[in-house]
Coordinates of C-alpha atoms in Angstrom, one line a residue:
M1 CA 59.6 138.2 -47.3
C2 CA 57.2 139.6 -49.8
G3 CA 57.0 141.5 -53.0
I4 CA 55.5 145.0 -53.4
V5 CA 54.6 147.1 -56.5
A6 CA 53.0 150.5 -56.3
I7 CA 51.9 153.1 -58.9
L8 CA 51.7 156.5 -57.4
N9 CA 50.7 160.0 -58.4
P10 CA 49.0 158.6 -61.6
K11 CA 48.6 160.9 -64.6
E12 CA 45.8 158.8 -65.9
E13 CA 42.8 157.0 -64.5
T14 CA 43.9 154.3 -62.1
K15 CA 41.3 151.9 -63.5
S16 CA 43.3 151.8 -66.7
L17 CA 46.4 151.0 -64.8
R18 CA 44.9 148.1 -62.7
A19 CA 45.7 145.4 -65.2
K20 CA 49.2 146.7 -65.6
A21 CA 49.7 146.7 -61.8
I22 CA 48.6 143.1 -61.6
K23 CA 50.9 142.1 -64.4
L24 CA 53.9 143.8 -62.7
A25 CA 53.1 142.2 -59.4
K26 CA 53.4 138.8 -61.0
T27 CA 57.1 139.6 -61.7
V28 CA 57.8 139.6 -58.0
R29 CA 55.4 136.8 -57.0
H30 CA 58.3 134.4 -56.3
R31 CA 59.0 136.6 -53.3
G32 CA 55.5 136.1 -52.0
P33 CA 53.8 133.0 -53.3
D34 CA 51.2 132.6 -50.5
W35 CA 48.7 135.4 -51.4
S36 CA 48.1 138.4 -53.6
G37 CA 46.4 141.6 -52.5
L38 CA 45.5 144.8 -54.4
Y39 CA 44.4 148.3 -53.3
I40 CA 43.3 151.0 -55.7
N41 CA 41.9 154.5 -55.5
D42 CA 42.2 157.6 -57.7
N43 CA 45.7 158.5 -56.3
A44 CA 47.4 155.2 -55.8
I45 CA 47.7 151.5 -56.6
L46 CA 49.4 149.2 -54.1
A47 CA 49.9 145.5 -55.0
H48 CA 51.3 143.0 -52.5
E49 CA 52.6 139.4 -53.0
R50 CA 52.8 137.7 -49.6
L51 CA 55.1 135.2 -48.0
A52 CA 53.2 134.5 -44.8
I53 CA 55.6 134.1 -41.8
V54 CA 54.1 136.2 -39.0
G55 CA 50.3 136.4 -38.5
V56 CA 49.7 133.8 -41.1
D57 CA 46.0 133.7 -40.6
S58 CA 45.3 137.5 -40.5
G59 CA 48.2 139.5 -42.0
A60 CA 47.2 139.7 -45.6
Q61 CA 48.2 143.0 -47.3
P62 CA 47.8 145.8 -48.2
L63 CA 46.8 146.7 -44.6
K64 CA 44.3 149.4 -44.1
A65 CA 43.5 151.5 -41.0
V66 CA 43.1 155.1 -39.8
D67 CA 42.6 156.3 -43.4
C68 CA 45.9 154.9 -44.5
V69 CA 46.9 151.9 -46.6
L70 CA 50.2 150.0 -46.3
A71 CA 52.2 147.5 -48.4
V72 CA 55.3 146.2 -46.7
N73 CA 58.1 143.8 -47.5
G74 CA 59.9 142.8 -44.3
E75 CA 59.7 142.3 -40.5
I76 CA 59.4 144.7 -37.6
Y77 CA 61.1 142.8 -34.8
N78 CA 60.3 145.3 -32.0
H79 CA 56.6 145.7 -33.0
T80 CA 55.3 144.6 -29.6
E81 CA 57.5 147.0 -27.7
L82 CA 56.4 149.8 -30.1
R83 CA 52.8 149.1 -29.4
H84 CA 53.3 149.6 -25.7
T85 CA 55.9 152.4 -25.6
K86 CA 55.4 154.7 -28.6
L87 CA 51.6 154.8 -29.2
N88 CA 49.8 157.4 -27.2
H89 CA 46.3 156.3 -28.2
M90 CA 44.4 153.0 -28.1
Y91 CA 44.1 151.4 -31.5
E92 CA 42.2 148.3 -32.4
F93 CA 44.7 146.1 -34.1
K94 CA 43.0 144.1 -36.8
T95 CA 45.7 141.6 -37.5
H96 CA 48.6 139.8 -35.9
S97 CA 51.0 141.3 -38.4
D98 CA 54.1 142.8 -37.0
C99 CA 53.9 145.5 -39.7
E100 CA 50.4 146.9 -38.7
V101 CA 52.0 149.1 -36.1
I102 CA 53.6 151.3 -38.9
L103 CA 50.1 152.6 -39.7
Y104 CA 49.5 153.9 -36.2
L105 CA 53.0 155.3 -35.8
Y106 CA 52.5 157.3 -39.0
K107 CA 49.2 158.5 -37.7
E108 CA 50.8 159.9 -34.5
Y109 CA 54.2 160.9 -35.7
G110 CA 54.1 161.5 -39.5
V111 CA 57.4 160.5 -40.9
D112 CA 59.2 160.9 -37.5
F113 CA 59.1 157.3 -36.4
L114 CA 61.4 155.5 -38.8
N115 CA 64.4 155.4 -36.4
D116 CA 62.3 153.6 -33.8
L117 CA 61.8 150.6 -36.1
N118 CA 64.2 147.7 -35.5
G119 CA 63.7 145.5 -38.5
I120 CA 64.2 144.8 -42.2
F121 CA 61.7 146.6 -44.4
A122 CA 60.7 148.4 -47.5
F123 CA 57.2 149.9 -47.6
V124 CA 54.8 152.2 -49.3
L125 CA 52.2 153.9 -47.2
H126 CA 49.3 155.9 -48.8
D127 CA 47.4 158.5 -46.9
E128 CA 43.9 158.6 -48.2
K129 CA 43.1 161.9 -46.5
T130 CA 46.0 163.9 -47.8
G131 CA 46.9 161.9 -50.9
D132 CA 50.5 161.8 -49.6
N133 CA 52.7 158.8 -49.9
L134 CA 55.5 157.7 -47.6
I135 CA 58.1 155.3 -49.0
A136 CA 60.9 154.0 -46.8
R137 CA 63.7 151.4 -46.7
D138 CA 65.5 149.9 -43.7
P139 CA 68.8 151.4 -42.5
I140 CA 71.2 148.9 -43.9
G141 CA 69.3 148.0 -47.1
V142 CA 68.7 144.3 -46.2
I143 CA 65.4 144.5 -48.1
P144 CA 65.6 145.7 -51.8
L145 CA 63.6 148.6 -53.2
Y146 CA 63.6 150.4 -56.5
Y147 CA 61.7 153.3 -58.1
G148 CA 61.2 154.7 -61.5
Y149 CA 59.1 156.9 -63.8
D150 CA 57.3 156.1 -67.0
K151 CA 56.8 158.4 -70.0
A152 CA 53.6 159.8 -68.5
G153 CA 55.4 160.7 -65.3
N154 CA 53.8 158.0 -63.1
L155 CA 55.9 157.0 -60.1
Y156 CA 56.5 153.2 -59.8
V157 CA 57.9 151.5 -56.7
A158 CA 58.9 147.8 -56.5
S159 CA 60.8 145.2 -54.6
E160 CA 62.8 144.3 -57.6
M161 CA 63.7 146.3 -60.7
K162 CA 62.3 143.6 -63.1
A163 CA 58.9 145.1 -62.3
L164 CA 60.1 148.5 -63.6
I165 CA 61.7 147.7 -67.0
D166 CA 59.0 149.7 -68.8
C167 CA 60.1 152.8 -66.9
E168 CA 62.2 155.4 -68.7
E169 CA 64.5 155.7 -65.7
V170 CA 65.1 153.3 -62.8
H171 CA 66.8 153.9 -59.5
E172 CA 67.7 152.0 -56.4
F173 CA 65.9 153.5 -53.4
P174 CA 68.7 154.4 -50.9
P175 CA 68.9 152.5 -47.6
G176 CA 68.0 154.4 -44.4
S177 CA 66.0 156.9 -46.4
Y178 CA 62.4 157.9 -47.1
M179 CA 60.5 159.7 -49.8
H180 CA 57.6 162.0 -48.7
K181 CA 56.0 164.7 -50.9
G182 CA 58.3 163.6 -53.7
I183 CA 61.5 164.4 -51.7
I184 CA 64.0 161.7 -50.6
K185 CA 65.7 162.3 -47.3
K186 CA 68.1 160.3 -45.1
Y187 CA 66.7 159.3 -41.7
Y188 CA 69.4 156.9 -40.5
Q189 CA 72.6 158.7 -39.5
P190 CA 74.1 157.0 -36.5
D191 CA 76.9 158.6 -34.5
W192 CA 79.2 155.6 -35.1
S193 CA 79.2 156.4 -38.8
K194 CA 80.7 159.8 -38.1
N195 CA 83.0 159.6 -35.1
Q196 CA 85.6 156.9 -34.4
P197 CA 84.5 155.1 -31.2
Q198 CA 86.6 154.8 -28.1
I199 CA 84.8 152.2 -26.0
P200 CA 86.7 149.0 -25.2
C201 CA 85.1 145.7 -26.0
D202 CA 83.1 144.0 -23.2
Y203 CA 83.0 140.3 -24.3
S204 CA 80.0 139.5 -22.2
A205 CA 78.1 142.5 -23.5
L206 CA 78.9 141.6 -27.1
A207 CA 77.8 138.0 -26.6
N208 CA 74.6 139.1 -24.9
S209 CA 73.8 141.7 -27.5
L210 CA 74.1 139.2 -30.4
S211 CA 72.1 136.6 -28.5
A212 CA 69.3 139.1 -28.0
A213 CA 69.4 139.9 -31.7
V214 CA 69.0 136.3 -32.7
K215 CA 66.2 135.8 -30.3
R216 CA 64.4 138.9 -31.6
Q217 CA 64.7 137.6 -35.2
L218 CA 63.2 134.2 -34.4
M219 CA 59.8 136.0 -34.5
C220 CA 58.1 133.5 -36.7
D221 CA 54.9 131.5 -37.0
V222 CA 56.2 128.9 -39.4
P223 CA 59.1 126.4 -39.5
F224 CA 62.5 128.1 -39.9
G225 CA 66.0 126.8 -40.7
L226 CA 69.7 127.7 -40.4
L227 CA 72.3 128.3 -43.0
I228 CA 75.7 126.9 -41.8
S229 CA 78.6 127.5 -44.1
G230 CA 81.1 126.1 -41.6
G231 CA 82.5 129.5 -41.0
V232 CA 82.5 131.2 -37.6
D233 CA 79.7 133.8 -38.4
S234 CA 76.9 131.5 -39.5
S235 CA 77.9 128.9 -36.9
I236 CA 77.6 131.3 -34.0
I237 CA 74.1 132.4 -35.3
A238 CA 73.1 128.8 -35.7
A239 CA 74.2 127.8 -32.2
L240 CA 72.4 130.8 -30.6
A241 CA 69.2 130.0 -32.5
A242 CA 69.3 126.4 -31.4
K243 CA 69.0 127.6 -27.8
Y244 CA 65.6 129.2 -28.5
A245 CA 64.3 126.8 -31.1
R246 CA 62.1 124.7 -28.8
T247 CA 59.7 127.5 -27.9
R248 CA 57.9 130.3 -29.8
V249 CA 59.7 133.6 -29.1
E250 CA 56.6 135.7 -28.8
S251 CA 54.5 133.2 -27.0
Y252 CA 56.2 133.2 -23.6
G253 CA 57.3 129.6 -23.5
E254 CA 54.7 128.0 -25.7
K255 CA 56.2 125.0 -27.5
A256 CA 56.9 125.4 -31.2
W257 CA 54.7 123.2 -33.3
W258 CA 57.5 122.3 -35.6
P259 CA 59.5 119.7 -33.6
Q260 CA 62.9 119.7 -35.4
L261 CA 65.5 122.3 -36.3
H262 CA 67.0 121.9 -39.7
S263 CA 70.2 123.3 -41.0
F264 CA 71.7 123.5 -44.5
S265 CA 75.0 123.8 -46.3
V266 CA 75.9 123.8 -50.0
G267 CA 78.8 122.9 -52.2
L268 CA 80.4 120.8 -54.8
E269 CA 81.5 117.3 -53.9
G270 CA 84.3 117.5 -51.3
A271 CA 83.7 121.2 -50.6
P272 CA 85.7 122.5 -47.6
D273 CA 82.5 123.9 -45.9
F274 CA 80.8 120.5 -45.6
H275 CA 83.2 119.1 -43.0
Y276 CA 83.0 122.1 -40.7
A277 CA 79.2 122.6 -41.2
K278 CA 78.6 119.1 -40.0
I279 CA 80.8 119.7 -36.9
V280 CA 78.5 122.6 -36.0
A281 CA 75.3 120.8 -36.8
D282 CA 76.3 117.8 -34.7
A283 CA 77.2 120.1 -31.8
I284 CA 73.9 122.0 -31.8
G285 CA 71.7 118.9 -32.6
S286 CA 70.2 120.1 -35.8
I287 CA 69.0 117.8 -38.6
H288 CA 71.6 118.7 -41.2
H289 CA 71.3 118.6 -45.0
E290 CA 74.2 118.9 -47.4
V291 CA 73.0 120.3 -50.7
H292 CA 75.4 119.1 -53.4
F293 CA 75.6 120.6 -56.9
T294 CA 77.8 120.0 -59.9
L295 CA 79.7 122.6 -61.9
Q296 CA 77.4 122.1 -64.8
E297 CA 74.3 122.6 -62.6
G298 CA 75.8 125.8 -61.4
I299 CA 76.6 127.0 -65.0
D300 CA 73.1 126.1 -66.1
A301 CA 71.6 128.2 -63.3
L302 CA 73.6 131.4 -64.1
S303 CA 70.9 133.0 -66.3
D304 CA 68.3 132.5 -63.7
V305 CA 70.6 133.6 -60.9
I306 CA 71.4 136.9 -62.8
Y307 CA 67.6 137.4 -63.5
H308 CA 66.8 137.1 -59.8
T309 CA 69.7 138.9 -58.3
E310 CA 69.6 141.6 -61.0
T311 CA 73.3 142.1 -61.0
F312 CA 76.4 141.2 -63.0
D313 CA 78.9 141.8 -60.2
T314 CA 81.4 138.9 -60.3
T315 CA 81.8 138.0 -56.7
T316 CA 78.0 138.4 -56.1
I317 CA 77.1 136.0 -58.9
R318 CA 79.8 133.5 -57.8
A319 CA 78.3 133.3 -54.3
S320 CA 74.6 133.7 -55.3
T321 CA 74.6 130.7 -57.5
P322 CA 75.2 128.1 -54.8
M323 CA 72.8 130.0 -52.5
F324 CA 70.1 130.0 -55.2
I325 CA 70.5 126.2 -55.6
M326 CA 70.3 125.7 -51.9
A327 CA 67.2 127.9 -51.5
R328 CA 65.2 125.6 -53.7
K329 CA 66.1 122.6 -51.6
I330 CA 65.2 124.5 -48.4
K331 CA 61.8 125.4 -49.8
S332 CA 61.2 121.7 -50.6
Y333 CA 61.3 121.0 -46.8
G334 CA 58.5 123.5 -46.1
I335 CA 60.8 126.1 -44.6
K336 CA 60.0 129.7 -45.2
M337 CA 62.6 131.5 -43.1
V338 CA 66.3 131.0 -42.5
L339 CA 68.9 132.7 -40.3
S340 CA 72.2 133.7 -42.0
G341 CA 75.5 135.2 -41.0
E342 CA 75.9 138.2 -43.3
G343 CA 77.3 141.4 -41.8
A344 CA 79.9 140.2 -39.4
D345 CA 82.8 140.7 -41.8
E346 CA 81.8 144.3 -42.3
I347 CA 81.3 145.1 -38.6
F348 CA 84.4 143.3 -37.3
G349 CA 86.8 143.7 -40.3
G350 CA 86.7 140.1 -41.2
Y351 CA 87.8 140.1 -44.8
L352 CA 91.4 139.0 -45.2
Y353 CA 92.7 142.3 -46.6
F354 CA 91.9 143.9 -43.2
H355 CA 95.2 142.2 -42.1
K356 CA 96.9 145.0 -44.0
A357 CA 95.1 147.9 -42.3
P358 CA 97.8 150.3 -41.2
N359 CA 96.1 152.0 -38.2
P360 CA 92.9 152.0 -36.2
A361 CA 91.5 155.1 -38.0
E362 CA 91.7 153.5 -41.4
F363 CA 90.4 150.2 -40.1
Y364 CA 87.4 151.9 -38.6
Q365 CA 86.7 154.0 -41.8
E366 CA 86.8 150.9 -43.9
T367 CA 84.3 149.0 -41.7
V368 CA 81.9 152.0 -42.0
R369 CA 82.4 152.0 -45.8
K370 CA 81.8 148.3 -46.0
I371 CA 78.5 148.5 -44.1
S372 CA 77.3 151.3 -46.3
K373 CA 77.9 149.0 -49.4
L374 CA 76.2 145.9 -48.0
H375 CA 72.9 146.6 -49.8
L376 CA 74.8 146.3 -53.1
Y377 CA 76.5 143.0 -52.4
D378 CA 75.9 140.6 -49.5
C379 CA 72.5 141.8 -48.5
L380 CA 71.4 141.7 -52.2
R381 CA 72.8 138.2 -52.6
A382 CA 71.2 136.8 -49.5
N383 CA 67.8 138.4 -49.9
K384 CA 67.3 137.8 -53.6
S385 CA 68.9 134.3 -53.8
M386 CA 66.6 133.1 -51.1
A387 CA 63.5 135.1 -52.2
S388 CA 63.8 133.6 -55.7
W389 CA 62.2 130.5 -54.2
G390 CA 60.0 132.2 -51.6
V391 CA 62.4 131.9 -48.6
E392 CA 63.2 134.8 -46.3
A393 CA 66.8 135.3 -45.1
R394 CA 67.2 137.1 -41.8
V395 CA 70.6 138.5 -40.7
P396 CA 71.0 138.9 -36.9
F397 CA 74.5 140.5 -37.2
L398 CA 72.7 143.5 -38.9
D399 CA 70.1 143.8 -36.1
L400 CA 70.1 147.6 -35.3
E401 CA 70.6 147.2 -31.6
F402 CA 73.5 144.8 -32.2
I403 CA 75.1 147.1 -34.8
E404 CA 74.8 150.0 -32.3
Y405 CA 76.8 148.1 -29.7
A406 CA 79.3 146.4 -32.0
M407 CA 80.1 149.6 -34.1
N408 CA 80.8 151.5 -30.9
I409 CA 83.7 149.2 -30.0
R410 CA 87.0 150.9 -30.6
P411 CA 88.8 149.7 -33.7
E412 CA 92.0 148.9 -31.8
D413 CA 90.1 145.9 -30.3
K414 CA 89.1 144.7 -33.8
M415 CA 92.4 145.1 -35.5
I416 CA 94.3 142.0 -36.6
I417 CA 97.6 142.6 -34.8
N418 CA 99.8 140.8 -32.3
G419 CA 99.0 137.4 -33.6
K420 CA 95.2 137.9 -33.6
M421 CA 92.9 136.4 -36.1
E422 CA 90.3 138.4 -38.0
K423 CA 87.2 138.9 -35.9
Q424 CA 89.1 137.8 -32.8
I425 CA 86.8 139.6 -30.3
L426 CA 83.8 137.9 -31.8
R427 CA 85.5 134.5 -31.6
D428 CA 86.6 135.1 -28.0
S429 CA 83.1 136.2 -27.0
F430 CA 81.7 132.8 -27.9
K431 CA 84.3 130.4 -26.6
G432 CA 82.6 127.2 -25.7
L433 CA 79.5 127.8 -27.8
I434 CA 80.8 126.0 -30.9
P435 CA 83.7 123.6 -31.4
E436 CA 87.1 125.4 -31.6
A437 CA 87.8 123.8 -35.0
V438 CA 85.1 126.1 -36.4
L439 CA 85.4 129.0 -33.9
F440 CA 89.0 129.6 -35.0
R441 CA 88.7 128.6 -38.6
Q442 CA 90.2 131.3 -40.9
K443 CA 87.9 133.4 -43.1
E444 CA 86.8 131.7 -46.3
Q445 CA 84.9 133.5 -49.1
F446 CA 81.5 131.7 -49.5
S447 CA 82.2 131.2 -53.2
D448 CA 85.5 129.5 -52.3
G449 CA 84.2 127.5 -49.4
V450 CA 81.6 125.7 -51.6
G451 CA 84.6 124.3 -53.5
Y452 CA 87.6 125.9 -55.1
S453 CA 86.8 124.2 -58.4
W454 CA 83.5 126.3 -58.6
I455 CA 85.3 129.5 -59.3
D456 CA 88.0 127.8 -61.4
G457 CA 85.3 126.0 -63.4
I458 CA 83.4 129.2 -64.2
K459 CA 86.5 131.0 -65.3
K460 CA 87.3 128.0 -67.6
I461 CA 83.8 128.1 -69.1
A462 CA 84.1 131.8 -69.7
E463 CA 87.4 131.3 -71.5
Q464 CA 85.7 128.9 -73.8
E465 CA 82.6 130.9 -74.5
I466 CA 83.9 134.4 -74.8
S467 CA 86.4 135.1 -77.5
D468 CA 89.4 137.4 -77.5
K469 CA 87.7 139.4 -80.3
Q470 CA 84.6 139.9 -78.1
M471 CA 86.9 141.2 -75.3
S472 CA 88.7 143.5 -77.6
E473 CA 85.3 145.0 -78.7
A474 CA 83.8 145.0 -75.2
K475 CA 84.0 148.8 -74.8
N476 CA 81.9 149.2 -78.0
K477 CA 79.2 146.7 -77.0
F478 CA 79.1 147.7 -73.3
P479 CA 80.4 151.3 -73.1
I480 CA 79.0 151.7 -69.5
K481 CA 80.5 149.4 -66.8
T482 CA 82.6 147.6 -69.4
P483 CA 83.6 144.0 -68.6
R484 CA 87.2 143.6 -67.5
T485 CA 87.5 139.8 -67.8
K486 CA 85.9 137.1 -69.8
E487 CA 83.9 136.0 -66.7
D488 CA 82.7 139.6 -66.3
Y489 CA 81.7 139.6 -70.0
L490 CA 79.7 136.3 -69.6
Y491 CA 77.7 137.8 -66.7
R492 CA 77.2 141.1 -68.4
E493 CA 75.9 139.5 -71.6
L494 CA 73.4 137.4 -69.6
W495 CA 72.2 140.4 -67.6
A496 CA 71.6 142.3 -70.9
Q497 CA 69.2 139.5 -72.0
H498 CA 67.0 140.3 -69.0
F499 CA 67.3 144.0 -68.4
P500 CA 67.3 147.2 -70.4
E501 CA 70.1 149.8 -70.2
Q502 CA 68.0 152.2 -68.0
C503 CA 68.5 149.7 -65.2
L504 CA 72.4 150.0 -65.3
D505 CA 72.5 152.7 -62.6
C506 CA 71.1 150.2 -60.1
V507 CA 74.0 147.7 -60.6
A508 CA 77.2 147.9 -58.5
Y509 CA 80.2 147.2 -60.6
E510 CA 83.5 148.1 -58.9
P511 CA 87.0 146.7 -59.2
S512 CA 87.2 144.1 -56.5
I513 CA 90.2 142.3 -54.9
A514 CA 89.3 140.4 -51.7
C515 CA 86.1 142.5 -51.9
S516 CA 87.7 145.9 -51.9
T517 CA 90.3 146.9 -54.5
P518 CA 90.6 150.6 -53.8
T519 CA 91.3 150.2 -50.1
A520 CA 93.3 146.9 -50.5
L521 CA 95.6 148.6 -53.0
K522 CA 96.0 151.6 -50.7
W523 CA 97.1 149.3 -47.9
D524 CA 99.3 147.0 -49.9
K525 CA 100.6 147.6 -53.4
S526 CA 101.2 143.8 -53.9
F527 CA 97.4 143.5 -54.7
E528 CA 98.0 145.2 -58.0
N529 CA 99.2 141.9 -59.5
Q530 CA 96.2 139.9 -58.3
A531 CA 93.4 140.0 -60.8
D532 CA 90.9 137.7 -59.1
P533 CA 88.4 139.1 -56.6
S534 CA 88.3 135.9 -54.5
G535 CA 89.3 136.0 -50.9
R536 CA 92.1 133.5 -51.5
A537 CA 93.7 136.1 -53.8
V538 CA 95.0 137.9 -50.7
A539 CA 98.7 136.9 -50.9
N540 CA 100.5 135.9 -47.7
V541 CA 97.2 136.0 -45.7
H542 CA 94.9 133.2 -46.8
E543 CA 96.0 129.7 -45.7
K544 CA 94.2 126.7 -47.1
S545 CA 91.9 125.4 -44.5
I546 CA 92.8 122.3 -42.5
K547 CA 90.4 119.6 -41.5
V548 CA 90.9 116.7 -39.2
L549 CA 90.0 113.2 -40.4
N550 CA 90.5 110.4 -38.0
G551 CA 92.8 112.5 -35.9
V552 CA 95.0 113.5 -38.8
Q553 CA 95.3 117.0 -40.1
V554 CA 94.6 117.2 -43.8
K555 CA 95.1 120.3 -45.9
E556 CA 92.4 121.0 -48.4

């Protein structure tokens, strides 16, 4: 994970912009604390703040080759394959960076190579010969990217919008898209997003595809860790990663120089997730760390969390705060990369309101819609919460090859019918990999699993701090994306302390019940009376989790 800032098509001498570029790059240095790099010519300035994970000794950026300069945030998991199958000429690679291949692909194919990349990325490539720039973002939007224009008309591009607050207009760069010659175009338009699939689930193929995705994403030259919430998604990822942890993925059996695999969970004292996370950690043999925080510590962190995540969306802030606290502890162990379980709920219809889906077509359409929104919510949370402390979060469920397989499974096999649980086919594909107490644990929203008193505590604080008068005048103070609850108001006010109004367009703010009010209401009118967006607000679906203590089942 890194931070990039670029100033392109300058309307003034770039020498006069150099100090400004360096200043802006400092605002994203938390994403890349290991090294700083700067490239400047008459047509472009590219600044890079590096988190060294692959090619630690030689991958400093911006990278320069074949008359092109490149600043990248992210990882290209299939870079070795691309070197051998897509390049028609011999190139002398100057680094061990997985991103260097982008320069040569551009040299041979222009912009027509982006669909060949399997990775998470946001990059700016400057062509010194033509003066053209290529800006691109990964298909799902795992890596954040923003752009804006200042008064003079200079184009700014950055990993986070806090580097663009001097711009007169600021926009999120759309996932699966590129900008070339000033025009933004969509390059990622998979068939599964347009046509309802008809292929039955092959449990073995599903398991093998996810296992291959995890192995690909263990491309790493530094110690890595595992996030285990105690839910089925992160637990499967952790168990698969443990199978490959003893050797370096790209070194053909060479032993890893870090001898132990560490895992982490976070919560308030007595949080439901701790019990189940420990079951998984014990099963896979990881050294497990429980990161405890108090309600007050969470409240105290809210301003920092909102500054780093750059949002005031309620469910995102609720879940980002524990993750932000956990990231700092992870960093203290010298770990730079972690594997996480985001994406499974969108692909397999794992949110509890999917129980209400009336037919396969609507179930399928909602999974496609949810994937298209990941960059605004779960991907944003995982990336920015971890990057705030210089840790990279990787998400194997969103590996392109795995998505291609999983999203071509017919929705009938994913639906929650005939006594099935949510994500039943995923659970059935990994029987025996993790203990059944976790494998068949019901979906728990992350902000619930860290302790129900976390959400209840925030709401209580908001009630105390935000008056009824403030709420009655909310429309006047915040006419755009007006807060609906006192908790919303608290987050909105904190956000306004950090960001100007021109950044509002970049913030997702939609009504949310169980993560999807419009669809949830369409499927079941009873949601109209449920004002809280937590997953446990799904009436008649969520059951409080059960843990086993000394052989006795205890409801939490």
